[in-house]
Amino acid sequence: MIGQARRIFILTGAGISAESGLGTFRDRGGLWSRFDPMRLATPEAFAADPDLVLDFYNHRRRDARAAEPNAAHRALARGAQALAARGGSLFLCTQNVDDLHERAGSAEVVHMHGELMKARCTACGSVSERRTDILRADACPHCGAAALRPDVVWFGEMPKHLDRIEAALARADLFVAVGTSGAVYPAAGYVGHARARGIPTCELNLDPSDNADAFDAARYGLASETVPAFLAELEL
Ligand code: APR
């Protein structure tokens, strides 16, 4: 069944960007073992200390800018093109806020947790491209208010593009999770949706995730090796 897949749903997490030098969250030495997410990644934290939160995301944006896509990002971009050539589709849903999928050539990337390279104005709601630091005094390019924040989803906020994601899940004939611990919902629940529809599921991860038992198949190892190898199994 996996080999015949035509509408593949790919969910990626921090593990796909690990070999590009961007830290994961829950591995040993991960971001949340060094920083308190409740002080840096919630709307309350931003209200309490905007400079601290802006500085945290400024550093993550600089790191993401300096990082390069790896073989896993590139394999997914190539795989999507090969699948489209066969009349199929690869829906790329990422929990990551870096732009490595785009820089590897993926044309359509659904960032359910938002994007570091976008700023959102808390006064007018507009979203603009932003590849440089955001400072509290910076003016919104649309309304001029000094009210910019990173356009990322914080704990307690609604993930983005949920309708598009659910629609793609309902059409998929193969579900693959890459480099995610399965610790954060709704993303961690998507494999359950896929199983309920009876489609094959596969996890490509460094080691078994929190919801490893929910997957029919798994390939454990570095994403830069397992992702190209898995797509080669699909002749993509
Ligand atoms: N190759 C493949 N998998 C890897 C690699 C690698 N080189 N390095 C780490 N991993 C795996 C880890 O084993 C782990 O299961 O990637 C996973 C990373 O898990 P998390 O750090 O929890 O990251 P993620 O699942 O993306 O977190 C989800 O939590 O804090 C929020 O918004 C944040 O989007 C993030 C969400």
Coordinates of C-alpha atoms and ligand atoms in Angstrom, one line a residue:
M1 CA 0.0 0.0 0.0
I2 CA 2.8 2.4 0.9
G3 CA 4.4 2.0 -2.6
Q4 CA 1.1 2.9 -4.4
A5 CA 0.6 6.1 -2.4
R6 CA -0.4 9.1 -4.5
R7 CA -1.6 11.6 -1.8
I8 CA 1.1 11.6 0.9
F9 CA 0.7 13.7 4.0
I10 CA 4.0 14.5 5.6
L11 CA 4.2 16.0 9.1
T12 CA 7.7 17.4 10.1
G13 CA 9.0 18.5 13.4
A14 CA 12.2 19.9 14.9
G15 CA 14.1 16.7 14.2
I16 CA 14.2 17.3 10.5
S17 CA 16.2 20.5 11.1
A18 CA 18.5 19.1 13.8
E19 CA 21.2 18.2 11.3
S20 CA 21.0 21.7 10.0
G21 CA 22.2 22.8 13.4
L22 CA 18.8 24.0 14.8
G23 CA 18.0 22.7 18.2
T24 CA 15.1 20.5 19.0
F25 CA 12.9 21.1 22.0
R26 CA 12.7 17.9 24.0
D27 CA 15.9 16.0 23.2
R28 CA 18.7 16.0 25.8
G29 CA 20.0 19.6 25.8
G30 CA 16.9 20.7 23.9
L31 CA 15.5 24.2 23.9
W32 CA 13.0 23.6 26.6
S33 CA 15.6 22.1 28.9
R34 CA 17.6 25.4 28.7
F35 CA 14.7 27.9 28.5
D36 CA 11.3 28.0 30.2
P37 CA 8.6 27.9 27.5
M38 CA 6.2 29.5 30.0
R39 CA 8.4 32.6 30.2
L40 CA 9.2 32.8 26.4
A41 CA 6.5 31.1 24.4
T42 CA 3.1 32.3 25.7
P43 CA 1.0 35.5 25.1
E44 CA 1.3 36.1 28.9
A45 CA 5.1 36.0 28.7
F46 CA 5.1 38.5 25.8
A47 CA 2.8 40.8 27.8
A48 CA 5.0 40.5 30.9
D49 CA 8.4 41.0 29.2
P50 CA 8.2 41.8 25.5
D51 CA 11.9 42.5 25.2
L52 CA 12.8 39.1 26.6
V53 CA 10.5 37.3 24.3
L54 CA 11.5 39.3 21.2
D55 CA 15.2 38.7 22.0
F56 CA 14.6 34.9 22.3
Y57 CA 13.0 34.8 18.9
N58 CA 15.5 37.2 17.4
H59 CA 18.2 34.7 18.3
R60 CA 16.2 31.8 16.9
R61 CA 15.6 33.8 13.7
R62 CA 19.3 34.5 13.3
D63 CA 20.2 30.8 13.8
A64 CA 17.6 29.8 11.3
R65 CA 18.9 32.3 8.7
A66 CA 22.4 31.0 9.2
A67 CA 21.3 27.3 8.9
E68 CA 21.2 25.4 5.6
P69 CA 18.6 22.9 4.5
N70 CA 19.8 19.3 4.8
A71 CA 19.3 16.1 2.7
A72 CA 16.0 15.4 4.3
H73 CA 14.5 18.8 3.4
R74 CA 15.9 18.5 -0.1
A75 CA 14.6 14.9 -0.5
L76 CA 11.0 16.1 0.4
A77 CA 11.2 18.9 -2.1
R78 CA 12.3 16.5 -4.9
G79 CA 9.8 13.9 -3.8
A80 CA 6.9 16.4 -4.1
Q81 CA 8.0 17.2 -7.7
A82 CA 8.3 13.5 -8.6
L83 CA 4.9 12.7 -7.1
A84 CA 3.3 15.7 -8.9
A85 CA 4.8 14.3 -12.2
R86 CA 2.8 11.1 -11.5
G87 CA -0.4 13.1 -10.9
G88 CA 0.0 12.7 -7.1
S89 CA 0.5 15.3 -4.3
L90 CA 2.7 15.6 -1.2
F91 CA 1.1 17.8 1.5
L92 CA 3.9 19.2 3.6
C93 CA 2.7 20.2 7.1
T94 CA 5.4 21.4 9.4
Q95 CA 5.5 22.3 13.1
N96 CA 8.8 24.1 12.5
V97 CA 9.0 27.9 12.3
D98 CA 12.3 27.9 10.3
D99 CA 12.2 28.3 6.5
L100 CA 14.5 25.4 5.6
H101 CA 11.7 23.5 3.7
E102 CA 11.2 26.5 1.5
R103 CA 14.9 27.1 1.0
A104 CA 15.3 23.4 0.0
G105 CA 12.8 24.0 -2.8
S106 CA 9.4 22.9 -1.3
A107 CA 6.8 25.1 -3.0
E108 CA 4.0 24.7 -0.6
V109 CA 4.7 24.5 3.1
V110 CA 1.9 24.7 5.7
H111 CA 3.4 26.1 8.9
M112 CA 0.9 25.2 11.6
H113 CA 3.0 26.9 14.3
G114 CA 3.7 30.0 12.3
E115 CA 7.0 31.3 10.9
L116 CA 10.0 33.0 12.4
M117 CA 10.5 35.0 9.1
K118 CA 7.1 36.7 9.5
A119 CA 6.1 39.5 11.9
R120 CA 2.5 40.1 13.0
C121 CA 1.2 43.5 14.1
T122 CA -0.8 43.2 17.4
A123 CA -2.5 46.5 16.5
C124 CA -3.7 45.9 12.9
G125 CA -3.2 42.2 12.6
S126 CA -1.2 42.5 9.4
V127 CA 1.6 40.0 8.7
S128 CA 4.8 41.0 6.9
E129 CA 8.0 39.3 5.8
R130 CA 10.7 39.8 8.5
R131 CA 14.2 38.3 8.2
T132 CA 15.8 40.7 10.7
D133 CA 15.4 41.3 14.4
I134 CA 12.1 42.6 15.8
L135 CA 12.5 45.3 18.4
R136 CA 9.7 46.7 20.5
A137 CA 10.0 50.2 19.0
D138 CA 9.9 48.8 15.4
A139 CA 6.9 50.2 13.4
C140 CA 4.4 48.0 11.7
P141 CA 4.9 48.5 7.9
H142 CA 1.1 48.7 7.5
C143 CA -0.2 50.9 10.3
G144 CA 3.0 52.3 11.8
A145 CA 2.2 51.2 15.3
A146 CA 5.1 49.9 17.5
A147 CA 3.3 46.6 18.0
L148 CA 5.2 43.8 16.2
R149 CA 5.6 40.2 17.4
P150 CA 6.9 37.1 15.7
D151 CA 4.2 35.4 13.7
V152 CA 4.7 32.1 15.6
V153 CA 2.1 30.2 17.5
W154 CA 2.7 30.3 21.3
F155 CA 1.4 27.8 23.9
G156 CA -2.3 28.5 24.5
E157 CA -2.8 29.9 21.0
M158 CA -4.6 28.2 18.1
P159 CA -2.3 26.6 15.5
K160 CA -2.8 27.9 12.0
H161 CA -4.3 26.4 8.8
L162 CA -6.2 23.6 10.7
D163 CA -9.0 23.5 8.1
R164 CA -6.4 22.9 5.2
I165 CA -4.6 20.3 7.3
E166 CA -7.8 18.4 8.2
A167 CA -8.9 18.4 4.5
A168 CA -5.5 17.1 3.4
L169 CA -5.6 14.4 6.1
A170 CA -9.1 13.3 4.9
R171 CA -7.7 12.8 1.3
A172 CA -4.3 11.3 2.1
D173 CA -3.5 7.7 1.3
L174 CA -0.2 7.6 3.3
F175 CA 0.7 9.5 6.5
V176 CA 4.4 10.0 7.4
A177 CA 5.8 11.8 10.5
V178 CA 9.4 13.0 10.4
G179 CA 11.5 14.2 13.4
T180 CA 8.7 14.9 15.9
S181 CA 8.3 13.6 19.4
G182 CA 4.5 13.4 19.2
A183 CA 4.3 15.5 22.4
V184 CA 2.2 18.4 21.2
Y185 CA -1.4 18.4 19.9
P186 CA -3.1 18.7 17.5
A187 CA -0.2 17.5 15.4
A188 CA 0.4 14.5 17.7
G189 CA -3.1 13.4 17.0
Y190 CA -2.8 13.3 13.2
V191 CA -1.5 9.7 13.1
G192 CA -4.7 8.7 15.0
H193 CA -6.8 10.4 12.3
A194 CA -4.9 8.5 9.6
R195 CA -5.3 5.1 11.4
A196 CA -9.0 5.7 11.8
R197 CA -9.2 6.1 8.1
G198 CA -7.3 2.9 7.6
I199 CA -4.4 4.4 5.6
P200 CA -0.8 3.3 6.2
T201 CA 1.3 5.3 8.7
C202 CA 5.1 5.5 9.0
E203 CA 7.4 7.4 11.5
L204 CA 10.9 8.5 10.4
N205 CA 12.6 9.5 13.7
L206 CA 15.9 9.3 15.5
D207 CA 14.2 7.0 18.1
P208 CA 10.7 5.9 18.9
S209 CA 8.4 8.9 19.6
D210 CA 5.8 9.2 22.3
N211 CA 3.2 7.8 19.9
A212 CA 5.4 5.3 18.1
D213 CA 2.8 2.5 18.9
A214 CA 0.3 4.3 16.7
F215 CA 2.4 3.8 13.5
D216 CA 2.3 0.8 11.2
A217 CA 5.9 1.2 10.2
A218 CA 9.0 3.1 11.3
R219 CA 12.5 3.8 10.0
Y220 CA 14.8 5.0 12.9
G221 CA 18.0 7.0 12.3
L222 CA 19.0 10.4 11.1
A223 CA 16.5 12.2 9.0
S224 CA 19.2 13.0 6.4
E225 CA 19.4 9.3 5.8
T226 CA 15.9 7.9 6.6
V227 CA 14.0 10.5 4.5
P228 CA 15.8 10.0 1.2
A229 CA 15.9 6.3 1.7
F230 CA 12.1 6.1 2.5
L231 CA 11.3 8.2 -0.6
A232 CA 13.6 5.9 -2.7
E233 CA 11.4 3.0 -1.4
L234 CA 8.5 4.9 -3.0
E235 CA 10.6 5.4 -6.1
L236 CA 10.3 9.2 -5.5
Ligands
APR1 N1 16.7 12.9 12.6 C1 15.5 12.5 12.9 N2 14.8 12.7 14.1 C2 15.5 13.4 15.0 C3 16.8 13.9 14.8 C4 17.4 13.7 13.5 N3 18.7 14.1 13.2 N4 17.2 14.6 15.9 C5 16.2 14.6 16.8 N5 15.2 13.9 16.2 C6 13.8 13.5 16.8 C7 13.9 13.3 18.3 O1 14.1 11.9 18.6 C8 12.5 13.8 18.7 O2 11.6 12.7 18.7 O3 13.0 14.7 16.6 C9 12.1 14.8 17.6 C10 12.0 16.2 18.1 O4 11.0 16.3 19.1 P1 10.7 17.7 19.8 O5 12.0 18.3 20.2 O6 9.6 17.5 20.8 O7 10.2 18.7 18.6 P2 8.7 18.7 17.9 O8 8.1 17.3 18.0 O9 8.9 19.3 16.6 O10 7.9 19.7 18.9 C11 6.6 20.0 18.6 O11 6.6 21.6 20.4 O12 7.4 23.3 21.7 C12 6.6 23.0 20.6 O13 6.2 24.5 19.0 C13 7.1 23.6 19.4 O14 6.7 22.8 17.1 C14 7.2 22.4 18.4 C15 6.3 21.4 19.0

